[in-house]
């Protein structure tokens, strides 16, 4: 039985390819070579959790004109055959002597002229998902063709979401919102944090997530020391601020927002920080507009929090979101990416409660010509008590 | 509050470091540079799902002597500070102009002589988790030091599991076993496959998995076309063979085995294939011993299945297992890795039922001097009917 596995109609992918090819022409690239789960999914609709296995590389070639070509392990032929792609070439991977390199080199040479510049994402927030020594062999096999940086080419296209993509992100945000509403059902004084993490993942699945790629959190009397830790078995205590953060997935699209709860009554310091985070976010939501730079958003948050009398957290205060948990750009003082209508972004201000502890607040938004539209259900103004 | 986050006592990591340094000396490497979640976790115990964000690179340097040094984004300082590592250097990532490259180059130069060969895993089943252009800059910044392939160095050490590691894998196998036992509670005629996938993930969490990094499966009257697809909303039908496969995680360790079920009564063809898979696995279980090569195991399966009158599936018929869903070696005709006591392996024979459909059988084992010891609860001889 051959069921199509497209997520979107083929027209969505054709538009993406057209946008990439337009940008490739501007950037002087004669083809793109894509290797990561997100880039492959973006162009083809090929969605699998099998990327979890590091055993095999997967390749999509996007020529200057025409449809993409998949050069992939045979184990993926059936699933790739159910996407919109017609041109699928396979080898029996993993192959210890030639794990697709000859096949890929030949296909690249067939699809491009000898002086071609072939774009590979190699800049900030990218990596190449194939063995480094195979990349070196590939580079010499395709010469005088050469690889060039395709980061901006991919980023400028992927960062603008279609209406269909925004709907997908909105769906998973709504799913996570319902799961967050249920946290008081299973988080209470004495309950170990790891049990809370398990129940939260169960709630996300029950509310409609396909899978949960990311859960982090923490709990303590004045917030938490970081936002990336797995859960310890420590029981929740009265006065803790509990934070849960998730990147849950539906149809390949992520949400990424957290929620904070007070276990009993939070400290005055924690309440003051929560208040500053909420009001600053409220203010930034009204000010966001296309044409600002990513660093402008960082400045808005930093100034807003400082004006409220709290100390902003370090690091970035938000980022892009879509088919990975985090995407370009980053709200840091150094990121000068212009914001554009169609971007989906997280607003993620954090502020210090006491030495070494923080509260982090997070929302997901769609940037439109009319400003920010919330995709996550807005966090409550005060910490919900559980 | 600083809780240690070690998974194992520090002695476990010190032994790993010692084993790596012994191997490095044999391989002529003066340091190792590690960048992937698994390699970083292996040496440090640093466990987080934050790797899901592609935004930031993370680096562990293992010098020829002495403890590892972490060069990591500031966001990870708190969590890395709770591992056994003492030497943790951070930068504020993502940094668009210098995302850790100068800091890493300086640290590598401080730790090694000018003629050092620094191992980076760059062979089969590896990738470099940092931007390719940063790797090029790093390479020139550390010259005349140079990078060399560290794949075998890491593989030869990681592939031999300590007793403590085997216990962890056994735990997650037992958790998955209990979840598989509960599949008849939620899989039945008419129930959509995507709902079954959700309930299966919920069962895994309820039985004790920390998270579920991999679920795949399929269902059809004569098996399924592949073993890597996400679930469609297709309802289960009488006569289907349902397969679920999972890489669930507890304390950073994976199981990786599947189970098959008959929805009502399976076809005679499906039952014949199940019988051949079960008996061939039974036979291979008694024959496995250290000193065989990975390709010998492939041959045993292929010959056994053929002798039973069924056609073996293509691709590999098993692989290593541990801190990633799949590890070296691969049971293919070309992999000549010698099997050693201490390896944890999957036995994963598949066989064709009809044109384009297969049944795949999978167990997880610990190879000892006395032979194979099952870590997964042995699959039933006949397909359980649900």
XYZ file of C-alpha atoms in Angstrom:
772
model
C 0.000 0.000 0.000
C 1.466 3.303 -1.039
C 0.182 6.121 1.073
C 1.448 9.576 0.282
C 3.314 11.135 3.151
C 3.428 14.803 2.313
C 2.346 16.918 5.321
C 1.563 19.623 2.729
C 0.380 19.509 -0.903
C 3.212 19.276 -3.428
C 2.603 22.922 -4.385
C 3.997 23.997 -1.000
C 7.300 22.240 -1.719
C 7.405 23.547 -5.290
C 7.124 27.091 -3.958
C 9.950 26.439 -1.500
C 12.137 25.071 -4.280
C 11.334 28.068 -6.458
C 12.214 30.440 -3.612
C 15.484 28.621 -3.009
C 16.348 28.625 -6.702
C 15.636 32.360 -6.968
C 17.913 32.981 -4.027
C 20.572 30.591 -5.391
C 20.675 32.611 -8.610
C 21.177 35.818 -6.600
C 23.906 34.180 -4.547
C 25.691 32.680 -7.545
C 25.079 29.065 -6.569
C 24.517 26.410 -9.253
C 23.178 23.798 -6.860
C 22.573 23.178 -3.167
C 23.665 20.074 -1.266
C 21.504 19.523 1.835
C 22.259 16.935 4.539
C 20.373 17.761 7.754
C 16.941 16.513 8.866
C 15.482 20.017 8.736
C 16.830 20.974 5.306
C 15.821 17.612 3.808
C 12.336 17.848 5.360
C 11.934 21.429 4.170
C 12.504 20.572 0.519
C 10.955 17.101 0.337
C 8.498 16.570 3.209
C 10.532 13.476 4.202
C 9.740 13.113 7.899
C 11.178 10.358 10.075
C 12.685 10.000 13.516
C 15.264 7.708 11.956
C 17.722 10.613 11.892
C 18.308 9.586 15.511
C 20.582 6.891 14.091
C 23.930 8.439 13.148
C 24.765 5.501 10.893
C 23.817 6.847 7.495
C 24.154 10.146 5.619
C 21.277 11.410 3.452
C 21.647 13.857 0.562
C 19.311 16.154 -1.335
C 20.657 17.980 -4.356
C 18.750 21.021 -5.524
C 19.906 22.008 -8.996
C 19.625 25.568 -10.340
C 16.522 24.489 -12.266
C 14.181 21.547 -11.964
C 13.209 19.270 -9.105
C 15.426 18.088 -6.255
C 17.205 14.752 -6.479
C 17.500 12.459 -3.460
C 20.662 10.378 -3.032
C 19.814 8.281 0.015
C 20.271 4.941 1.790
C 18.036 2.183 0.415
C 16.289 1.902 3.784
C 14.642 5.279 3.033
C 13.469 4.508 -0.510
C 9.944 3.530 0.489
C 9.308 6.616 2.636
C 11.011 9.055 0.243
C 8.961 7.453 -2.540
C 5.822 8.649 -0.765
C 6.921 12.317 -0.886
C 6.572 14.497 -3.986
C 10.093 13.642 -5.204
C 10.411 11.623 -8.403
C 14.171 11.307 -8.675
C 15.421 9.011 -5.901
C 18.776 7.235 -6.120
C 19.788 4.807 -3.386
C 22.724 2.796 -2.118
C 22.984 0.068 0.486
C 24.221 1.942 3.569
C 26.213 1.823 5.755
C 28.959 0.890 3.304
C 32.382 0.950 4.968
C 34.361 1.704 1.806
C 32.091 4.033 -0.144
C 29.099 5.256 1.835
C 27.356 7.053 -1.019
C 30.315 9.246 -1.967
C 30.779 7.939 -5.532
C 27.055 7.991 -6.188
C 26.715 11.517 -4.829
C 29.780 12.799 -6.706
C 28.500 11.315 -9.963
C 25.032 12.789 -9.451
C 26.439 16.234 -8.623
C 28.611 16.092 -11.742
C 25.652 15.019 -13.882
C 23.538 17.903 -12.612
C 26.051 20.771 -12.803
C 28.617 22.285 -15.143
C 32.322 21.733 -14.438
C 32.758 25.222 -13.001
C 29.730 24.970 -10.705
C 29.622 26.515 -7.245
C 27.603 24.167 -5.055
C 26.139 25.629 -1.891
C 26.497 23.779 1.408
C 25.288 25.373 4.651
C 28.556 25.899 6.538
C 27.937 29.030 8.624
C 26.459 29.901 12.002
C 23.976 27.371 13.442
C 24.708 24.778 10.745
C 26.585 21.545 10.539
C 27.276 19.011 7.819
C 25.603 15.690 8.539
C 28.057 13.398 6.791
C 31.506 12.110 7.735
C 34.154 14.804 7.396
C 36.551 12.511 5.534
C 33.816 11.676 3.025
C 33.251 15.393 2.472
C 36.951 15.801 1.697
C 36.803 12.905 -0.783
C 33.633 14.302 -2.300
C 35.232 17.729 -2.706
C 38.112 16.289 -4.706
C 35.831 14.004 -6.719
C 33.672 16.877 -7.967
C 36.574 19.241 -8.777
C 36.870 21.655 -10.526
C 33.359 22.155 -9.190
C 33.624 23.547 -5.678
C 31.568 23.922 -2.550
C 30.631 27.387 -1.292
C 28.714 28.643 1.726
C 24.971 28.214 1.254
C 23.944 29.276 4.772
C 22.347 32.598 3.862
C 20.653 31.098 0.809
C 18.846 28.552 2.944
C 18.296 30.864 5.907
C 16.711 33.719 3.899
C 14.164 31.284 2.479
C 13.488 29.071 5.496
C 13.093 32.023 7.873
C 9.984 33.249 6.031
C 7.173 30.858 6.891
C 4.255 30.171 4.541
C 0.701 30.469 5.834
C 0.521 26.655 5.941
C 3.643 26.488 8.115
C 2.288 29.088 10.529
C -0.878 27.010 10.948
C 1.245 23.974 11.843
C 3.212 25.918 14.464
C -0.012 27.352 15.846
C -1.398 23.810 16.188
C 1.545 22.532 18.206
C 1.538 25.716 20.316
C -2.137 25.083 21.140
C -1.342 21.452 22.031
C 1.428 22.568 24.379
C -0.839 25.246 25.832
C -3.400 22.607 26.808
C -0.663 20.443 28.340
C 0.630 23.416 30.379
C -2.902 24.017 31.646
C -2.866 20.492 33.060
C 0.416 20.835 34.997
C -1.431 21.551 38.284
C -2.992 18.062 37.924
C 0.372 16.352 38.476
C 2.772 18.898 40.016
C 2.480 19.460 43.751
C 4.584 19.642 46.888
C 6.538 16.430 47.371
C 6.285 15.201 43.802
C 9.731 14.491 42.290
C 10.651 16.690 39.358
C 11.435 13.717 37.100
C 7.906 12.379 37.625
C 6.540 15.813 36.698
C 8.620 15.751 33.497
C 7.198 12.322 32.586
C 3.620 13.393 33.259
C 4.117 16.575 31.267
C 5.321 14.566 28.269
C 2.320 12.255 28.654
C 0.007 15.289 28.706
C 1.635 16.627 25.524
C 1.053 13.301 23.757
C -2.523 13.091 25.018
C -3.203 16.598 23.745
C -1.978 15.700 20.257
C 1.812 15.994 19.978
C 3.307 13.374 17.652
C 6.451 13.282 19.739
C 8.418 15.393 22.197
C 11.882 16.345 21.047
C 12.673 18.648 23.923
C 11.700 19.023 27.547
C 13.735 20.906 30.085
C 12.950 22.719 33.280
C 13.897 23.342 36.827
C 12.548 24.286 40.214
C 13.837 26.232 43.181
C 12.811 28.880 45.704
C 14.082 31.711 43.493
C 13.834 30.090 40.075
C 16.518 27.882 38.500
C 20.165 27.935 37.528
C 19.734 26.985 33.888
C 17.064 26.119 31.364
C 18.613 23.070 29.695
C 18.813 20.438 32.445
C 17.035 17.121 32.527
C 14.984 16.526 35.662
C 16.508 15.372 38.930
C 14.395 13.244 41.304
C 14.234 16.171 43.744
C 10.725 16.623 45.179
C 8.976 19.952 44.636
C 8.937 22.079 47.776
C 6.582 24.799 48.960
C 7.775 28.135 47.621
C 9.502 26.686 44.552
C 9.153 28.316 41.184
C 8.675 25.414 38.765
C 9.501 25.925 35.092
C 8.762 23.538 32.233
C 9.921 24.191 28.676
C 9.106 22.089 25.637
C 9.790 21.678 21.976
C 6.950 19.322 21.107
C 6.354 18.302 17.510
C 3.303 17.868 15.321
C 3.705 17.119 11.601
C 7.387 18.038 11.870
C 6.784 21.537 13.311
C 7.970 22.675 16.741
C 6.633 24.896 19.437
C 9.180 26.287 21.875
C 7.842 28.019 24.934
C 7.996 27.556 28.688
C 5.673 28.206 31.604
C 6.385 28.994 35.250
C 4.333 27.990 38.269
C 4.509 28.845 41.946
C 4.386 25.808 44.228
C 2.352 27.434 46.973
C 3.369 31.065 47.294
C 6.470 32.312 45.469
C 8.972 34.649 47.105
C 8.527 38.371 46.675
C 11.705 38.463 44.573
C 10.357 35.828 42.210
C 7.014 37.617 41.918
C 8.746 40.906 41.166
C 10.815 39.285 38.392
C 7.755 37.543 36.928
C 5.951 40.878 36.878
C 8.846 42.596 35.090
C 9.145 39.779 32.522
C 5.429 39.768 31.793
C 5.108 43.525 31.381
C 8.280 43.865 29.325
C 7.063 41.094 27.018
C 3.692 42.827 26.769
C 5.448 46.008 25.722
C 7.778 44.308 23.223
C 4.795 42.503 21.663
C 3.287 45.867 20.743
C 6.565 47.221 19.355
C 7.742 44.381 17.121
C 7.595 45.164 13.423
C 9.308 44.123 10.218
C 12.417 46.191 9.513
C 13.767 46.038 13.051
C 16.993 44.113 13.462
C 17.353 41.079 15.714
C 19.670 43.111 17.974
C 16.957 45.793 18.319
C 14.707 43.224 19.976
C 17.485 42.312 22.388
C 17.898 45.998 23.232
C 14.142 46.438 23.769
C 14.120 43.571 26.253
C 17.304 44.625 28.023
C 16.134 48.221 28.382
C 12.617 47.219 29.367
C 13.770 44.837 32.075
C 16.321 47.295 33.404
C 13.650 50.005 33.524
C 11.530 47.617 35.614
C 14.437 47.321 38.028
C 15.542 43.762 37.251
C 18.733 42.353 35.717
C 18.312 40.758 32.274
C 19.728 37.244 31.842
C 22.725 36.704 29.586
C 22.651 34.969 26.246
C 19.992 35.353 23.620
C 16.503 36.546 24.510
C 14.678 34.782 21.694
C 15.186 33.214 18.278
C 13.572 31.793 15.164
C 11.357 28.707 15.327
C 9.879 26.218 12.889
C 11.229 22.876 11.716
C 13.946 22.865 14.350
C 13.610 23.809 18.011
C 15.646 26.927 17.368
C 16.362 28.677 14.089
C 18.083 31.873 13.021
C 18.049 34.740 13.923
C 19.079 35.224 17.576
C 18.045 38.147 19.756
C 21.576 39.030 20.868
C 23.413 42.382 20.774
C 25.419 41.159 17.745
C 22.810 39.662 15.415
C 21.882 42.220 12.749
C 19.405 40.030 10.829
C 16.507 42.227 9.622
C 13.133 41.020 10.863
C 10.661 40.330 8.085
C 6.971 39.626 7.843
C 6.451 35.865 7.837
C 9.034 35.064 10.489
C 8.048 32.895 13.442
C 9.996 33.873 16.535
C 10.294 33.166 20.217
C 10.452 36.003 22.726
C 12.451 34.584 25.605
C 13.483 37.162 28.171
C 15.068 35.930 31.373
C 15.959 37.877 34.473
C 17.926 37.230 37.608
C 16.081 36.537 40.872
C 19.076 35.973 43.121
C 22.732 35.136 42.588
C 22.775 32.295 40.045
C 19.018 31.807 39.750
C 16.696 33.051 37.021
C 13.164 33.054 35.735
C 12.717 32.750 31.976
C 9.497 33.740 30.212
C 8.747 32.625 26.660
C 6.167 33.193 23.932
C 5.991 32.224 20.261
C 4.850 34.779 17.707
C 4.253 35.218 14.010
C 5.588 38.518 12.712
C 3.257 40.152 10.197
C 3.168 43.531 8.502
C 0.715 44.529 11.231
C 3.110 43.404 13.983
C 3.376 40.387 16.266
C 0.582 37.806 16.402
C 0.799 35.405 19.354
C 0.950 31.708 18.480
C 1.351 30.494 22.078
C -1.537 31.164 24.455
C -0.294 34.190 26.429
C 1.313 33.298 29.766
C -0.658 34.427 32.808
C 0.338 37.764 34.313
C 1.101 36.293 37.713
C 2.588 32.901 38.472
C -0.211 30.332 38.706
C -0.138 28.757 42.170
C -0.201 24.991 42.376
C 21.577 24.525 45.007
C 24.246 22.527 43.215
C 23.194 18.949 42.668
C 25.690 16.674 41.009
C 24.440 15.296 37.719
C 26.700 12.374 37.018
C 24.646 9.278 36.030
C 27.726 7.295 37.136
C 30.393 7.876 39.802
C 33.374 9.921 38.574
C 35.485 6.735 38.552
C 33.475 5.462 35.562
C 34.412 8.549 33.527
C 38.037 8.399 34.684
C 38.256 4.838 33.394
C 36.793 5.911 30.060
C 39.305 8.737 29.798
C 42.136 6.375 30.645
C 40.963 3.891 28.002
C 40.742 6.661 25.421
C 44.185 7.994 26.327
C 45.706 4.510 26.058
C 44.176 4.120 22.642
C 45.217 7.659 21.617
C 48.818 6.784 22.418
C 48.568 3.649 20.245
C 47.013 5.653 17.428
C 49.536 8.495 17.633
C 47.030 11.140 18.680
C 48.070 13.939 21.048
C 44.517 15.031 21.830
C 40.907 14.354 20.876
C 38.359 16.999 19.924
C 34.788 15.777 20.528
C 31.658 17.629 19.379
C 28.651 15.278 19.327
C 26.076 14.666 22.084
C 27.176 11.031 22.469
C 30.918 11.671 22.598
C 30.506 14.596 25.009
C 28.171 12.544 27.237
C 30.530 9.581 27.158
C 33.483 11.525 28.529
C 31.719 13.971 30.856
C 28.256 12.664 31.789
C 26.810 15.946 30.447
C 23.245 14.935 29.581
C 20.703 17.358 28.126
C 18.102 17.379 25.400
C 19.319 20.857 24.495
C 21.356 19.355 21.642
C 18.017 19.514 19.819
C 18.849 23.172 19.221
C 21.351 23.437 16.358
C 22.355 26.954 17.431
C 25.510 26.286 19.401
C 28.575 24.041 19.075
C 30.041 22.319 22.161
C 33.603 21.120 22.487
C 35.432 18.655 24.723
C 39.190 18.419 24.438
C 40.817 15.291 25.773
C 44.577 15.820 26.058
C 47.080 12.955 25.965
C 47.314 13.149 29.753
C 45.088 14.683 32.390
C 41.420 15.501 32.560
C 39.195 16.676 29.711
C 38.579 20.382 29.173
C 35.147 21.708 28.182
C 34.935 24.708 25.847
C 31.210 25.363 25.771
C 28.464 27.985 25.471
C 27.806 29.862 28.719
C 24.241 28.489 28.793
C 25.735 25.078 29.635
C 28.089 26.210 32.415
C 25.705 25.359 35.241
C 24.938 21.836 34.027
C 28.537 21.036 32.989
C 29.600 22.345 36.404
C 27.576 19.544 37.978
C 29.533 16.817 36.121
C 32.978 15.606 37.226
C 34.770 18.108 34.972
C 36.785 20.843 36.659
C 38.084 22.743 33.670
C 35.166 24.512 31.961
C 35.710 27.498 29.681
C 32.690 29.300 28.234
C 31.732 31.923 25.686
C 28.468 33.711 25.027
C 26.992 31.757 22.089
C 25.695 32.103 19.459
C 28.295 34.705 18.463
C 27.983 35.609 14.772
C 31.626 36.602 14.303
C 33.513 34.142 16.480
C 31.378 31.326 17.830
C 33.984 29.804 20.102
C 36.652 29.349 17.424
C 39.305 31.633 18.962
C 38.708 30.237 22.430
C 38.876 26.658 21.171
C 41.987 27.297 19.054
C 43.745 28.935 21.990
C 42.815 26.092 24.325
C 43.958 23.438 21.844
C 47.258 25.283 21.420
C 47.715 25.569 25.186
C 47.145 21.847 25.653
C 49.254 20.425 22.836
C 52.711 20.761 21.268
C 53.055 22.579 17.938
C 53.404 19.341 15.997
C 50.356 17.718 17.627
C 48.001 15.386 15.779
C 44.523 16.042 17.148
C 41.944 13.328 16.604
C 38.488 14.227 15.326
C 35.984 11.482 14.491
C 35.627 11.860 10.724
C 34.923 8.331 9.487
C 31.910 6.072 9.021
C 28.860 6.866 11.173
C 30.350 10.132 12.441
C 29.792 13.775 11.780
C 31.296 17.000 13.061
C 28.793 19.011 15.046
C 30.141 22.491 14.350
C 29.917 24.764 11.331
C 32.144 23.585 8.510
C 33.560 27.053 7.890
C 34.500 27.328 11.569
C 36.299 23.998 11.309
C 38.299 25.374 8.386
C 39.211 28.499 10.396
C 40.069 26.381 13.396
C 42.316 24.151 11.296
C 44.370 27.107 10.119
C 44.428 28.713 13.579
C 45.974 25.639 15.201
C 48.559 24.986 12.449
C 51.116 23.457 12.327
C 49.067 21.225 14.600
C 46.735 19.204 12.428
C 43.540 17.209 12.704
C 43.591 13.468 12.025
C 40.905 10.795 11.995
C 39.939 9.776 15.517
C 37.038 7.480 14.544
C 38.672 4.161 15.449
C 40.138 5.605 18.631
C 36.691 6.513 19.910
C 34.929 3.470 18.464
C 37.304 0.875 19.945
C 36.722 2.332 23.402
C 33.012 3.200 23.222
C 32.052 -0.178 21.729
C 33.154 -2.034 24.883
C 30.538 -1.311 27.527
C 31.342 -1.270 31.232
C 29.231 -3.330 33.617
C 27.531 -0.101 34.739
C 26.596 0.729 31.149
C 25.148 -2.733 30.549
C 22.942 -2.317 33.622
C 21.610 0.971 32.201
C 20.786 -0.626 28.850
C 19.173 -3.558 30.607
C 16.988 -1.134 32.576
C 15.672 0.652 29.507
C 15.163 -2.697 27.729
C 13.032 -3.863 30.672
C 11.049 -0.608 30.564
C 10.376 -1.067 26.848
C 9.486 -4.716 27.427
C 6.769 -3.728 29.898
C 5.445 -1.115 27.437
C 5.331 -3.714 24.642
C 3.368 -6.022 26.928
C 0.736 -3.297 27.217
C 0.256 -2.769 23.464
C -2.869 -5.013 23.394
C -4.465 -2.505 25.813
C -4.570 0.202 23.141
C -4.088 -1.459 19.737
C -7.143 -3.054 18.168
C -9.103 -3.176 14.919
C -10.206 0.299 13.884
C -7.725 2.216 16.006
C -5.624 4.648 13.913
C -1.925 3.863 13.852
C -0.959 7.385 14.972
C -3.062 6.962 18.110
C -1.316 3.649 18.783
C 2.068 5.399 18.442
C 0.998 8.050 20.976
C -0.290 5.475 23.454
C 2.875 3.439 23.074
C 5.008 6.477 23.906
C 2.776 7.170 26.922
C 3.228 3.557 28.070
C 7.021 3.896 27.742
C 6.993 7.037 29.903
C 4.696 5.418 32.456
C 6.994 2.410 32.679
C 9.995 4.633 33.397
C 11.556 5.991 30.210
C 12.962 9.511 30.676
C 12.128 10.314 27.080
C 11.520 8.629 23.747
C 13.990 9.533 21.037
C 12.731 7.068 18.480
C 9.472 5.398 17.605
C 8.715 3.904 14.227
C 6.463 1.172 13.001
C 3.986 0.050 10.438
C 1.045 -2.227 9.840
C -0.285 -4.192 6.898
C -1.659 -7.596 5.941
C 1.796 -8.947 5.066
C 3.973 -6.721 7.235
C 5.244 -3.286 6.255
C 7.267 -1.574 3.550
C 9.844 0.015 5.795
C 10.806 0.371 9.434
C 11.505 4.101 9.657
C 8.142 5.751 8.944
C 6.144 7.903 11.315
C 2.574 6.775 11.839
C -0.220 7.536 9.375
C -3.784 7.906 10.691
C -4.745 4.636 8.960
C -6.908 2.421 11.214
C -5.648 -1.049 12.069
C -7.481 -3.776 10.149
C -8.117 -7.442 10.920
C -5.227 -9.522 9.602
C -2.637 -6.706 9.870
C 0.804 -7.381 11.243
C 1.531 -4.399 13.498
C 5.140 -3.544 14.293
C 6.379 -1.006 16.816
C 10.060 -0.148 17.251
C 11.537 2.158 19.845
C 14.714 3.792 20.999
C 13.594 4.905 24.440
C 16.067 6.504 26.821
C 16.799 6.196 30.520
C 19.795 8.011 32.038
C 21.107 8.650 28.526
C 21.117 4.965 27.471
C 19.023 3.542 24.638
C 17.199 0.333 23.987
C 16.488 -0.476 20.356
C 14.157 -3.356 19.684
C 10.812 -3.879 18.007
C 7.836 -6.179 18.529
C 5.275 -7.535 16.076
C 1.616 -8.304 16.750
C -1.130 -9.955 14.725
C -4.354 -7.964 14.631
C -6.685 -10.949 14.715
C -5.147 -13.790 12.737
C -2.079 -13.129 10.567
C -1.738 -14.564 7.072
C 0.016 -17.890 6.655
C 2.852 -16.112 4.848
C 3.367 -13.726 7.757
C 3.294 -16.576 10.278
C 5.852 -18.525 8.265
C 8.202 -15.549 8.166
C 7.756 -14.902 11.891
C 8.604 -18.530 12.567
C 11.754 -18.363 10.441
C 12.884 -15.093 12.075
C 12.324 -16.424 15.575
C 14.112 -19.720 15.031
C 17.017 -18.159 13.152
C 17.476 -15.637 15.962
C 17.326 -18.476 18.486
C 20.065 -20.235 16.595
C 22.252 -17.140 16.180
C 21.889 -16.385 19.902
C 23.593 -19.681 20.704
C 26.362 -19.153 18.165
C 27.500 -15.615 18.907
C 30.929 -15.366 20.467
C 33.802 -12.894 20.698
C 36.244 -13.240 17.810
C 33.570 -13.480 15.120
C 33.471 -10.594 12.678
C 30.411 -8.403 12.176
C 30.063 -9.847 8.657
C 29.992 -13.374 10.106
C 26.818 -12.497 11.992
C 25.260 -11.221 8.763
C 26.171 -14.491 7.080
C 24.693 -16.545 9.926
C 21.392 -14.711 9.604
C 21.315 -14.799 5.817
C 22.110 -18.509 5.699
C 19.732 -19.338 8.536
C 16.818 -17.490 6.974
C 17.498 -18.943 3.545
C 17.648 -22.428 5.057
C 14.236 -21.760 6.576
C 12.950 -20.948 3.087
C 12.519 -17.191 3.436
C 14.274 -14.273 1.766
C 16.422 -12.109 4.081
C 15.798 -8.368 3.997
C 18.462 -6.085 2.566
C 20.598 -3.707 4.581
C 22.164 -4.453 7.926
C 20.760 -7.127 10.203
C 21.885 -5.604 13.482
C 24.314 -3.111 14.979
C 25.872 -1.690 18.124
C 23.767 0.042 20.759
C 24.370 2.256 23.748
C 24.436 6.037 24.019
C 23.038 6.457 20.541
C 20.183 4.534 18.944
C 22.662 2.795 16.665
C 26.409 2.446 17.041
C 29.200 0.641 15.225
C 29.573 -2.105 14.076
C 26.979 -3.103 11.442
C 25.990 -6.645 10.584
C 26.522 -6.266 6.830
C 28.558 -8.404 4.430
C 31.284 -5.718 4.387
C 31.832 -4.857 8.043
C 34.863 -6.755 9.336
C 34.832 -5.349 12.885
C 35.832 -8.120 15.321
C 33.187 -8.782 17.971
C 34.496 -8.449 21.500
C 33.240 -9.298 24.942
C 31.559 -6.219 26.380
C 29.777 -5.163 23.202
C 26.059 -4.462 23.322
C 24.430 -5.334 20.014
C 21.083 -5.588 18.320
C 20.146 -8.658 16.317
C 17.741 -7.368 13.697
C 16.936 -9.883 10.997
C 14.200 -8.991 8.539
C 12.633 -11.160 5.876
C 10.304 -10.612 2.977
C 6.652 -11.649 3.271
C 5.460 -10.529 -0.142
C 6.727 -8.159 -2.806
C 7.741 -4.997 -0.961
C 6.610 -6.025 2.527
C 8.702 -7.342 5.380
C 8.688 -8.433 8.976
C 11.626 -7.351 11.113
C 12.521 -9.058 14.392
C 14.868 -7.456 16.922
C 16.613 -8.283 20.175
C 19.289 -6.535 22.222
C 22.156 -8.556 23.651
C 25.306 -8.203 25.702
C 28.191 -10.189 24.264
C 30.281 -11.896 26.945
C 33.085 -14.434 26.869
C 30.371 -17.032 27.480
C 28.307 -15.821 24.502
C 25.208 -13.678 24.066
C 23.153 -12.595 27.063
C 19.719 -11.202 26.212
C 19.001 -7.680 27.464
C 15.564 -7.415 25.845
C 12.888 -9.824 27.070
C 12.831 -12.458 24.322
C 10.105 -11.912 21.709
C 7.347 -14.532 21.744
C 7.734 -17.427 19.334
C 4.474 -16.736 17.559
C 2.905 -13.358 16.838
C 0.785 -12.327 19.819
C -2.797 -11.853 18.639
C -4.538 -8.658 19.618
